[in-house]
XYZ file of C-alpha atoms in Angstrom:
721
model
C 0.000 0.000 0.000
C 1.395 3.363 -0.981
C 1.016 6.252 1.431
C 2.610 8.731 -0.910
C 1.104 12.182 -0.867
C 1.822 15.557 -2.349
C 2.398 17.068 1.084
C 5.728 16.447 2.864
C 5.694 13.881 5.642
C 5.545 15.631 9.003
C 7.679 14.607 11.953
C 4.904 12.816 13.871
C 4.295 10.470 10.927
C 8.004 9.660 10.670
C 8.303 8.998 14.399
C 5.083 6.962 14.470
C 6.356 4.848 11.578
C 9.630 4.328 13.483
C 7.742 3.147 16.572
C 5.658 0.737 14.508
C 8.792 -0.737 12.936
C 10.677 -0.686 16.278
C 13.408 1.615 14.973
C 15.069 4.595 16.702
C 16.767 6.079 13.634
C 13.958 8.528 12.811
C 14.153 9.962 16.335
C 17.881 10.559 16.002
C 17.467 12.226 12.611
C 14.476 14.398 13.587
C 16.124 16.643 16.215
C 18.277 16.443 19.380
C 15.101 16.638 21.484
C 13.482 13.785 19.572
C 16.677 11.736 19.967
C 16.519 12.223 23.759
C 12.845 11.236 24.015
C 13.117 7.434 24.138
C 16.267 7.332 26.339
C 14.634 9.806 28.723
C 11.458 7.726 28.965
C 13.533 4.633 29.714
C 15.347 6.479 32.496
C 12.021 7.658 33.922
C 10.864 4.054 34.089
C 8.093 4.509 31.545
C 7.092 0.998 30.469
C 3.696 1.497 28.863
C 2.674 0.998 25.291
C 4.300 2.530 22.237
C 0.686 3.153 21.266
C 0.367 5.852 23.935
C 3.585 7.491 22.789
C 2.296 7.620 19.203
C -0.905 9.250 20.396
C 1.081 11.811 22.424
C 3.172 12.956 19.445
C 2.379 16.412 18.006
C 0.228 16.084 14.911
C 1.281 19.079 12.827
C 4.838 19.982 13.872
C 7.463 19.892 11.149
C 10.219 19.525 13.750
C 10.079 18.265 17.337
C 11.448 21.028 19.595
C 11.728 21.541 23.368
C 8.094 22.638 23.750
C 6.888 19.561 21.858
C 9.077 17.309 24.010
C 7.712 18.774 27.250
C 4.137 18.504 25.961
C 4.660 14.841 25.017
C 6.014 14.045 28.473
C 3.174 15.983 30.143
C 0.657 13.916 28.165
C 2.389 10.749 29.324
C 2.265 11.940 32.943
C 5.613 13.667 33.513
C 5.663 17.366 34.378
C 8.896 19.293 33.758
C 10.459 22.212 35.619
C 13.350 24.332 34.260
C 16.153 25.190 36.694
C 19.171 27.340 35.811
C 22.095 25.416 37.331
C 25.613 24.252 36.580
C 25.614 20.678 35.324
C 28.019 19.458 38.025
C 25.922 20.911 40.859
C 22.839 18.873 40.051
C 22.046 16.510 42.936
C 21.877 12.817 42.132
C 18.237 12.499 43.259
C 17.204 14.994 40.540
C 18.418 12.764 37.731
C 17.455 12.063 34.965
C 17.390 15.570 33.556
C 17.422 17.167 30.145
C 20.233 19.719 30.063
C 20.501 22.569 27.571
C 23.693 24.626 27.665
C 23.851 28.349 27.011
C 25.313 27.520 23.599
C 22.243 25.378 22.786
C 23.834 21.965 23.205
C 21.355 19.292 24.310
C 22.315 16.454 26.688
C 20.399 13.838 28.626
C 21.911 13.485 32.104
C 21.136 9.913 33.117
C 22.617 9.630 36.594
C 25.647 9.626 38.884
C 27.425 6.432 39.824
C 30.574 6.499 41.969
C 31.208 10.200 41.187
C 30.870 9.527 37.466
C 28.228 11.347 35.431
C 26.488 9.198 32.835
C 24.915 11.113 29.964
C 23.582 10.689 26.447
C 24.742 13.000 23.653
C 22.214 13.097 20.783
C 24.631 14.944 18.481
C 26.543 11.699 17.858
C 24.074 9.214 19.395
C 26.533 8.164 22.075
C 26.367 7.240 25.754
C 29.304 8.648 27.685
C 30.734 8.877 31.201
C 32.807 11.675 32.739
C 33.840 13.049 36.118
C 33.178 16.688 35.234
C 31.017 18.359 32.603
C 31.562 21.999 33.639
C 28.566 23.271 31.692
C 26.425 26.354 32.230
C 22.782 26.175 31.261
C 19.297 24.991 32.216
C 18.293 21.601 33.553
C 14.739 20.362 32.960
C 13.700 18.213 35.916
C 10.840 15.723 35.606
C 8.153 14.759 38.120
C 6.009 11.643 37.780
C 2.398 12.847 38.071
C 0.643 9.488 37.744
C -2.018 8.733 40.350
C 0.072 6.067 41.969
C 2.435 8.780 43.137
C -0.359 10.961 44.528
C 0.741 14.101 42.705
C -2.166 14.848 40.447
C -4.382 17.168 42.458
C -6.431 18.246 39.470
C -8.035 14.819 39.402
C -9.176 14.969 43.028
C -12.948 15.368 43.259
C -14.043 18.532 45.019
C -10.999 20.558 44.007
C -11.702 24.088 42.760
C -10.071 23.561 39.405
C -10.390 27.137 38.136
C -8.885 28.638 41.305
C -5.985 26.203 41.013
C -5.558 27.274 37.399
C -5.454 30.956 38.357
C -2.802 30.217 40.966
C -0.511 29.192 38.126
C -0.860 32.759 36.824
C -0.457 34.408 40.221
C 2.791 36.164 39.323
C 1.379 37.456 36.057
C -1.735 38.775 37.808
C 0.440 40.550 40.404
C 2.489 42.104 37.585
C -0.706 43.229 35.834
C -2.025 44.830 39.026
C 1.321 46.551 39.613
C 1.367 47.936 36.072
C -2.251 49.066 36.419
C -1.356 50.854 39.659
C 1.443 52.764 37.925
C -0.849 53.565 34.976
C -3.518 54.900 37.326
C -0.891 56.865 39.225
C 0.125 58.488 35.943
C -3.538 59.155 35.152
C -3.878 60.745 38.588
C -0.953 63.091 37.960
C -2.467 64.507 34.757
C -5.405 66.275 36.529
C -2.968 67.494 39.163
C -0.804 68.877 36.360
C -3.853 70.718 34.990
C -4.539 72.130 38.447
C -0.967 73.417 38.733
C -1.228 75.058 35.280
C -4.419 76.924 36.217
C -3.424 77.865 39.744
C 0.318 78.450 39.501
C 1.098 79.292 35.888
C -1.990 81.164 34.721
C -2.862 82.622 38.121
C 0.677 83.805 38.848
C 1.422 84.558 35.158
C 4.625 82.518 35.518
C 5.301 81.428 31.938
C 8.874 80.433 32.765
C 7.735 77.219 34.486
C 5.371 76.194 31.676
C 7.996 74.449 29.435
C 9.212 72.350 32.360
C 5.693 71.342 33.303
C 4.793 70.479 29.711
C 8.004 68.469 29.312
C 7.256 66.553 32.479
C 3.698 65.891 31.334
C 4.959 64.672 27.939
C 7.374 62.241 29.605
C 4.584 61.062 31.890
C 2.177 60.494 29.007
C 4.843 58.653 26.996
C 5.539 56.393 29.957
C 1.781 55.860 30.342
C 1.460 54.789 26.690
C 4.410 52.434 27.012
C 3.012 50.853 30.162
C -0.408 50.425 28.576
C 1.190 48.710 25.598
C 3.182 46.369 27.850
C 0.098 45.641 29.942
C -1.883 44.845 26.792
C 0.838 42.389 25.687
C 1.008 40.711 29.111
C -2.783 40.571 29.350
C -2.946 39.090 25.849
C -0.393 36.391 26.721
C -2.205 35.574 29.972
C -5.605 35.502 28.272
C -4.259 33.342 25.448
C -2.760 30.795 27.826
C -5.936 30.716 29.911
C -8.047 30.283 26.793
C -5.843 27.423 25.615
C -5.746 25.637 28.969
C -9.481 25.999 29.619
C -10.405 24.855 26.111
C -8.003 21.922 26.019
C -8.660 20.688 29.560
C -12.469 20.911 29.367
C -12.475 19.166 25.989
C -10.135 16.498 27.347
C -12.319 15.967 30.408
C -15.451 15.605 28.266
C -13.647 13.056 26.067
C -12.584 11.000 29.069
C -15.933 11.060 30.858
C -17.778 7.730 31.016
C -20.227 7.412 28.081
C -23.183 7.353 30.478
C -22.538 11.039 31.279
C -22.674 12.253 27.693
C -24.417 9.911 25.267
C -27.900 10.630 26.645
C -27.416 14.370 25.958
C -28.275 15.754 22.546
C -25.528 17.086 20.308
C -27.063 20.568 20.541
C -27.044 20.443 24.350
C -23.380 19.411 24.439
C -22.428 22.095 21.919
C -24.336 24.656 23.983
C -22.444 23.550 27.107
C -19.109 23.935 25.350
C -20.142 27.315 23.981
C -20.914 28.553 27.492
C -17.256 28.024 28.341
C -16.450 30.626 25.668
C -17.761 33.328 28.017
C -14.731 32.703 30.255
C -12.446 33.169 27.269
C -14.340 36.306 26.200
C -13.966 37.752 29.706
C -10.183 37.434 29.696
C -9.634 38.316 26.039
C -12.132 41.218 25.943
C -12.335 44.586 27.736
C -13.852 43.016 30.860
C -10.434 41.897 32.146
C -9.050 45.439 31.840
C -12.127 46.766 33.671
C -11.591 44.257 36.475
C -8.003 45.482 36.816
C -9.117 49.134 36.948
C -11.903 48.775 39.523
C -9.738 48.437 42.674
C -8.124 51.819 41.943
C -11.458 53.674 41.945
C -10.906 54.060 45.699
C -7.615 55.881 45.015
C -9.341 58.480 42.839
C -12.132 58.944 45.397
C -9.539 59.642 48.103
C -7.784 62.258 45.942
C -11.144 63.892 45.133
C -11.853 64.004 48.863
C -8.474 65.676 49.529
C -9.040 68.287 46.832
C -12.766 68.943 47.209
C -13.890 67.684 50.605
C -17.612 66.936 50.543
C -17.607 66.921 46.727
C -16.247 63.353 46.939
C -19.563 62.237 48.432
C -21.300 62.805 45.079
C -19.279 60.284 43.024
C -19.240 57.954 46.050
C -23.040 58.062 46.159
C -23.151 57.401 42.435
C -20.869 54.355 42.834
C -23.281 53.006 45.437
C -26.152 53.838 43.077
C -24.546 51.805 40.282
C -24.208 48.819 42.624
C -27.814 49.060 43.872
C -29.227 49.498 40.382
C -27.215 46.516 39.179
C -28.553 44.315 41.994
C -32.123 45.445 41.248
C -31.961 45.282 37.460
C -29.850 42.154 37.106
C -32.469 39.495 38.083
C -34.955 40.891 35.576
C -32.326 41.081 32.867
C -31.138 37.553 33.636
C -34.590 36.090 33.091
C -34.703 37.727 29.668
C -31.201 36.504 28.843
C -32.121 32.945 29.849
C -35.241 33.079 27.699
C -33.208 34.399 24.786
C -30.535 31.721 25.273
C -33.150 28.949 25.383
C -34.747 30.278 22.206
C -31.373 30.330 20.430
C -30.643 26.791 21.596
C -34.016 25.561 20.350
C -33.453 27.250 17.016
C -29.964 25.753 16.747
C -31.328 22.317 17.645
C -33.985 22.380 14.936
C -31.407 23.524 12.366
C -29.092 20.641 13.311
C -31.964 18.179 13.164
C -32.896 19.515 9.738
C -29.354 19.100 8.406
C -29.089 15.572 9.839
C -32.557 14.374 8.824
C -33.466 16.365 5.725
C -33.855 13.149 3.703
C -36.364 11.749 6.186
C -38.277 15.047 6.275
C -38.631 15.037 2.489
C -39.425 11.333 2.335
C -42.480 11.771 4.603
C -43.531 15.060 3.034
C -43.034 16.937 6.310
C -41.577 20.141 4.859
C -44.603 22.287 5.736
C -44.871 21.062 9.320
C -41.120 21.378 9.842
C -41.033 24.872 8.312
C -43.902 25.941 10.599
C -42.005 24.615 13.618
C -38.881 26.528 12.580
C -40.949 29.677 12.001
C -42.322 29.478 15.539
C -38.851 28.952 16.982
C -37.484 31.853 14.964
C -40.316 34.099 16.146
C -39.628 33.235 19.782
C -35.904 33.890 19.252
C -36.575 37.295 17.673
C -39.057 38.302 20.407
C -36.783 37.238 23.281
C -33.822 38.975 21.666
C -35.922 42.139 21.327
C -36.812 42.139 25.044
C -33.166 41.523 25.956
C -32.027 44.321 23.650
C -34.616 46.680 25.106
C -33.547 45.926 28.694
C -29.900 46.413 27.799
C -30.707 49.676 26.059
C -32.624 50.985 29.081
C -29.718 49.990 31.313
C -27.234 51.778 29.039
C -29.316 54.950 29.024
C -29.690 54.855 32.811
C -25.954 54.435 33.262
C -25.223 57.317 30.876
C -27.798 59.523 32.590
C -26.337 58.773 36.020
C -22.870 59.706 34.810
C -24.120 62.973 33.311
C -26.057 63.817 36.474
C -22.969 63.134 38.589
C -20.837 65.424 36.417
C -23.394 68.220 36.611
C -23.774 67.797 40.385
C -20.011 67.893 40.962
C -19.714 70.947 38.740
C -22.543 72.729 40.589
C -21.260 72.016 44.100
C -17.678 72.717 43.039
C -18.675 76.085 41.530
C -20.276 77.124 44.821
C -17.077 76.146 46.666
C -14.941 78.123 44.215
C -17.187 81.189 44.657
C -16.930 80.754 48.430
C -13.140 80.607 48.179
C -12.996 77.043 49.496
C -11.564 75.651 46.245
C -9.473 76.941 43.361
C -10.584 76.810 39.730
C -7.693 74.462 38.958
C -8.818 72.067 41.692
C -12.377 72.077 40.292
C -11.134 71.220 36.795
C -8.895 68.475 38.238
C -11.836 67.050 40.221
C -14.004 66.975 37.099
C -11.317 64.955 35.296
C -10.970 62.596 38.272
C -14.738 62.088 38.495
C -14.801 60.705 34.969
C -11.924 58.384 35.885
C -14.095 57.071 38.730
C -17.354 56.730 36.846
C -16.021 55.359 33.549
C -14.896 51.934 34.898
C -17.990 51.814 37.131
C -20.256 52.342 34.143
C -18.383 49.713 32.133
C -18.620 47.240 35.019
C -22.321 48.022 35.417
C -22.970 47.363 31.742
C -20.925 44.160 31.955
C -22.938 42.719 34.862
C -24.660 40.161 32.665
C -21.371 39.078 31.058
C -19.711 38.827 34.452
C -22.548 36.661 35.752
C -22.344 34.439 32.658
C -18.631 34.104 33.290
C -19.189 33.155 36.945
C -21.820 30.612 35.887
C -19.462 29.154 33.281
C -16.659 28.907 35.873
C -19.005 27.010 38.206
C -19.890 24.625 35.374
C -16.194 24.126 34.586
C -15.515 23.308 38.236
C -18.440 20.877 38.278
C -17.168 19.236 35.096
C -13.687 18.881 36.586
C -15.112 17.274 39.726
C -16.487 14.369 37.712
C -14.246 11.334 37.754
C -12.995 10.345 34.343
C -12.049 6.903 33.066
C -8.332 7.491 32.861
C -6.770 5.742 35.810
C -3.160 5.632 36.851
C -2.760 1.882 37.089
C -2.219 0.518 33.610
C -3.708 -2.873 32.863
C -2.938 -2.917 29.167
C 0.021 -5.261 29.466
C -2.244 -7.835 31.101
C -5.058 -7.318 28.607
C -2.747 -7.827 25.630
C -2.676 -11.540 26.535
C -6.446 -12.069 26.685
C -7.770 -15.444 25.607
C -11.374 -14.296 25.267
C -13.140 -16.080 28.125
C -16.210 -13.971 29.050
C -18.393 -14.731 32.042
C -21.516 -12.664 32.813
C -23.094 -13.332 36.181
C -26.454 -11.852 37.257
C -25.781 -8.468 35.668
C -28.365 -5.719 36.168
C -28.235 -2.159 34.871
C -30.496 0.874 34.428
C -29.684 4.209 32.785
C -31.229 6.293 35.526
C -33.071 6.008 38.843
C -36.360 6.820 37.109
C -35.816 4.396 34.219
C -36.847 0.766 33.893
C -33.993 -1.756 34.096
C -32.226 -2.221 30.770
C -30.727 -5.488 32.043
C -32.045 -7.686 34.837
C -30.108 -10.674 36.205
C -28.373 -11.587 32.923
C -26.044 -14.615 33.131
C -24.196 -16.684 30.505
C -20.691 -17.849 29.627
C -18.659 -17.432 26.416
C -15.672 -19.725 25.934
C -12.528 -18.588 24.088
C -13.018 -18.776 20.316
C -16.819 -19.143 20.525
C -19.279 -17.192 18.400
C -22.335 -16.186 20.423
C -25.346 -14.542 18.805
C -27.631 -12.338 20.901
C -31.105 -11.663 19.577
C -34.401 -10.312 20.789
C -36.963 -7.588 20.303
C -36.074 -3.906 20.181
C -35.387 -2.578 23.679
C -34.604 -5.991 25.144
C -31.094 -4.864 26.261
C -28.945 -6.425 23.515
C -26.911 -3.304 22.642
C -26.616 -2.325 26.313
C -25.164 -5.734 27.109
C -22.594 -5.628 24.329
C -21.556 -2.105 25.363
C -21.041 -3.346 28.913
C -18.696 -6.065 27.657
C -16.818 -3.291 25.828
C -16.459 -1.382 29.090
C -18.773 1.466 28.077
C -20.960 0.924 31.157
C -20.283 -0.690 34.525
C -22.724 -3.221 36.021
C -24.800 -1.875 38.895
C -25.301 -5.420 40.154
C -23.561 -8.677 39.313
C -20.255 -8.888 37.461
C -18.674 -9.232 34.031
C -15.388 -11.126 33.940
C -12.893 -11.417 31.106
C -10.363 -14.196 31.642
C -11.498 -14.299 35.295
C -10.782 -10.551 35.754
C -13.667 -8.306 36.847
C -14.031 -5.447 34.371
C -14.505 -2.940 37.200
C -10.950 -3.633 38.335
C -9.536 -2.811 34.913
C -8.820 0.496 33.243
C -11.832 1.065 30.962
C -9.650 2.669 28.278
C -7.227 -0.242 28.272
C -10.152 -2.666 28.069
C -11.535 -0.947 24.982
C -8.126 -1.106 23.352
C -8.097 -4.857 23.992
C -11.600 -5.380 22.562
C -12.593 -4.812 18.922
C -16.062 -3.228 18.801
C -18.152 -2.507 15.712
C -21.099 -0.268 16.687
C -24.551 -0.409 15.192
C -24.145 2.911 13.404
C -21.083 3.374 11.215
C -19.119 6.571 11.870
C -16.181 7.667 9.758
C -14.132 10.682 10.777
C -12.582 13.339 8.595
C -9.311 11.967 7.273
C -7.953 9.272 5.003
C -9.112 5.666 4.961
C -5.771 4.716 6.527
C -6.258 7.166 9.383
C -9.793 5.915 10.010
C -8.736 2.261 10.111
C -5.692 3.027 12.265
C -7.860 4.703 14.930
C -8.331 1.315 16.579
C -4.622 0.502 16.614
C -2.153 3.338 16.179
C 0.681 0.778 16.050
C -0.739 -0.904 12.941
C 1.688 -0.965 10.031
C 0.651 -0.398 6.422
C 0.815 -4.145 5.836
C -1.475 -4.819 8.812
C -3.971 -2.257 7.507
C -3.979 -3.981 4.127
C -4.476 -7.319 5.835
C -7.388 -5.973 7.902
C -9.014 -4.532 4.775
C -8.605 -7.876 3.025
C -10.068 -9.675 6.026
C -13.052 -7.318 5.895
C -13.392 -8.020 2.166
C -12.935 -4.384 1.159
C -9.305 -4.288 -0.045
C -10.086 -4.442 -3.744
C -12.682 -1.678 -3.466
C -10.204 0.577 -1.639
C -7.432 -0.019 -4.154
C -9.903 0.738 -6.959
C -10.344 4.289 -5.626
C -8.222 6.972 -7.369
C -6.163 7.640 -4.220
C -6.503 4.208 -2.662
C -5.945 4.193 1.082
C -5.203 7.945 0.961
C -8.796 8.682 -0.093
C -10.305 11.233 2.281
C -13.640 10.366 3.853
C -15.675 11.509 6.828
C -17.256 14.579 5.250
C -19.966 14.794 2.585
C -18.171 12.114 0.555
C -19.584 9.349 2.775
C -23.087 10.200 1.558
C -22.033 9.019 -1.904
C -20.462 5.775 -0.670
C -22.423 2.519 -0.414
C -23.483 1.629 3.154
C -21.965 -1.836 2.694
C -18.583 -0.266 1.864
C -18.687 1.918 4.985
C -19.745 -1.046 7.129
C -16.806 -3.031 5.758
C -14.451 -0.146 6.615
C -15.816 -0.261 10.154
C -15.132 -3.999 10.226
C -11.589 -3.402 8.938
C -11.090 -0.893 11.744
C -12.010 -3.658 14.201
C -9.910 -6.322 12.453
C -6.745 -4.173 12.564
C -6.783 -4.654 16.314
C -5.092 -7.834 17.582
C -7.898 -8.194 20.130
C -9.151 -11.703 20.876
C -12.656 -10.401 21.583
C -14.782 -9.043 18.731
C -18.109 -7.348 19.473
C -20.547 -6.793 16.607
C -23.703 -4.729 17.146
C -26.173 -5.390 14.305
C -23.437 -6.047 11.704
C -26.053 -6.782 9.047
C -27.575 -3.285 9.214
C -27.592 -1.534 5.819
C -25.942 -4.478 4.054
C -27.126 -5.589 0.638
C -27.160 -9.275 -0.348
C -23.603 -9.242 -1.724
C -22.205 -7.445 1.336
C -24.099 -9.782 3.648
C -22.748 -12.834 1.838
C -19.248 -11.434 2.180
C -19.776 -10.788 5.891
C -20.924 -14.382 6.441
C -17.717 -15.609 4.787
C -15.700 -13.344 7.081
C -17.354 -14.826 10.157
C -16.629 -18.345 8.971
C -12.940 -17.479 8.595
C -12.837 -15.897 12.062
C -14.547 -18.802 13.781
C -12.336 -20.262 16.482
C -9.739 -17.467 16.185
C -11.579 -14.879 18.286
C -14.383 -14.800 20.805
C -17.190 -13.114 18.887
C -20.313 -11.639 20.480
C -22.798 -10.606 17.830
C -26.145 -8.845 18.129
C -28.257 -9.793 15.128
C -31.775 -10.626 13.972
C -30.755 -12.344 10.749
C -31.147 -16.138 10.826
C -28.152 -16.489 8.461
C -25.964 -14.778 11.071
C -27.428 -16.519 14.095
C -26.929 -19.992 12.570
C -23.171 -19.302 12.292
C -22.923 -19.074 16.082
C -21.900 -21.836 18.434
C -24.789 -20.856 20.679
C -27.451 -18.183 20.686
C -29.115 -16.107 23.402
C -32.655 -14.776 23.209
C -33.342 -11.709 25.351
C -36.686 -10.290 26.404
C -37.231 -7.097 28.433
C -33.664 -7.043 29.755
C -33.538 -10.700 30.817
C -32.251 -13.879 29.202
C -35.256 -15.790 27.881
C -33.370 -18.690 26.304
C -29.802 -19.939 25.816
C -29.234 -22.800 23.434
C -28.555 -23.980 19.915
C -28.897 -21.262 17.225
C -31.687 -23.212 15.481
C -33.733 -23.092 18.692
C -33.408 -19.292 18.953
C -34.229 -18.854 15.261
C -37.372 -20.973 15.746
C -38.409 -18.857 18.746
C -37.874 -15.667 16.768
C -39.996 -16.976 13.905
C -42.727 -17.974 16.369
C -42.785 -14.442 17.757
C -43.137 -13.049 14.239
C -46.082 -15.294 13.471
């Protein structure tokens, strides 16, 4: 099979190919950091699958650099910390370490033995020993963060994940506050400069001091602009890192959640939940973060106004309190309108997604008019709720603007009386007016951002709740044990229900599958067949009873490792955007090109793939699958299962969407597999059931009959008649 392509091969593909062929040469040729990767993992005691290393490789990098190396190790469970230190001063308990000299030389320090330093030099692929290195540079120290070592606090239920995340940015936040303080100090000096001009220069007609004052003000304003630019850069970096970490970690957590948490939610609901997390990103990347930094310094301006104007400071202080009170009064009403508007948008989005997914069914039943009427009603509700939300926001904006104007007029009026009474100078009044706007401007912005701030707080709470859920990724790896499965499956009195208010999907199910047996499971719709096969695949855990594979209880195994050790073909065929090779290799990232060809041949689809213009490099997973025969896609799904060396094969309605030729080919495949793998197959087709060594008939979540396939076929035919 040729994997040639017009695009150059990226580094991850080269390294993955090297791992599949058990060769280190590609790592040595890629970069010094890539050359150090495997020796470093060996020194760290990493003894898990090459499969995990392939999956941890960067997908789009053209060269593996230091950042890529640290990200790979973090994915595998090893956090790294840079320390500037001389190579000979590194304590022996801190080894192994990746050392980068000031000249850019890369070394892997392996350890110290009898005062001798053992290290690996990737420049000439050599392992060396010396008494002294005498190097200046940075050592990257590695910490094992697997659960067994108790150093993964983010996984602990109940932890405030977002607060822990912010603590990582504590220094940056302190720097931002410090810069904002200096910026506000500069902003405070400008009104004071104006006051000096009016009172000292104009009043005393002292033009000689004017150039010095203007020069000082120019320097101050230049420094202010520079600080604002630096703050914007630092805020952008902080916001970008937060956005990346929040997006990646929440997406990762949702991927690793047990299927029971997510598969009962609609696609629209899950997309809506992910979109709510965007409000956190918008808060940090938008003007709201700058407003939050400015608010603490409102007190500083109020104090200066009090020093200059006395009781005049009570006016802006009262207006600040007024903004807070109005926000607390107006916010609940506005929130109800926002929630109604959000629900209407979600409903509209849901009906659009359903239309795109089921437009063929809508046309086939002639439901265009009914469906259009439903969309029209949803659109009307969305427009009406958006109008009420817009109106409330507009009223709030006008109120905020009116309060600011009233405050300015009130300060001007009271200040004028004080000037006329000789209690304040004209320069002080002008300075106070400038300071009042500095007080009210961030308050108005914060007032108008109340709804966004509340959405952000709500999204943070949801993120924390999501992070409290336990995922399926456990520290103890069981994959090495599961690689040697024989395929003995024992199900003993298993019961399961999807929710406390739902009827049992399985009730006291028991049977035994010997290694190499084919077992067919049949029954009416809703009898628990698919639920049972998903439980064998580790998708669900029994709520009563047990499922054992080779005398090991599935609940004691890592669910992810179990699924890697079991080949599962679901009822509905899903192909993802990418080439045919990439889709087949999803089930076994270690599969070589030859193994992929063999799996395709075993699935009876090799000739059809090779007949395509680009062969195995043909891209599928988008609109192209609509033009492909269902039997071809089902065979690709089978090939994806066959590429796994698993001894257990689970087939959920494999005959769905198959024509006569595809079904005949599938029957031949099963005959060839008989005795080689333990096969559990959900099917209604007599031709499939008769291939089994024994068949199971299920009814309302319980086993109604276990026996010879002909007996189950006869019972099925009786039920039909």
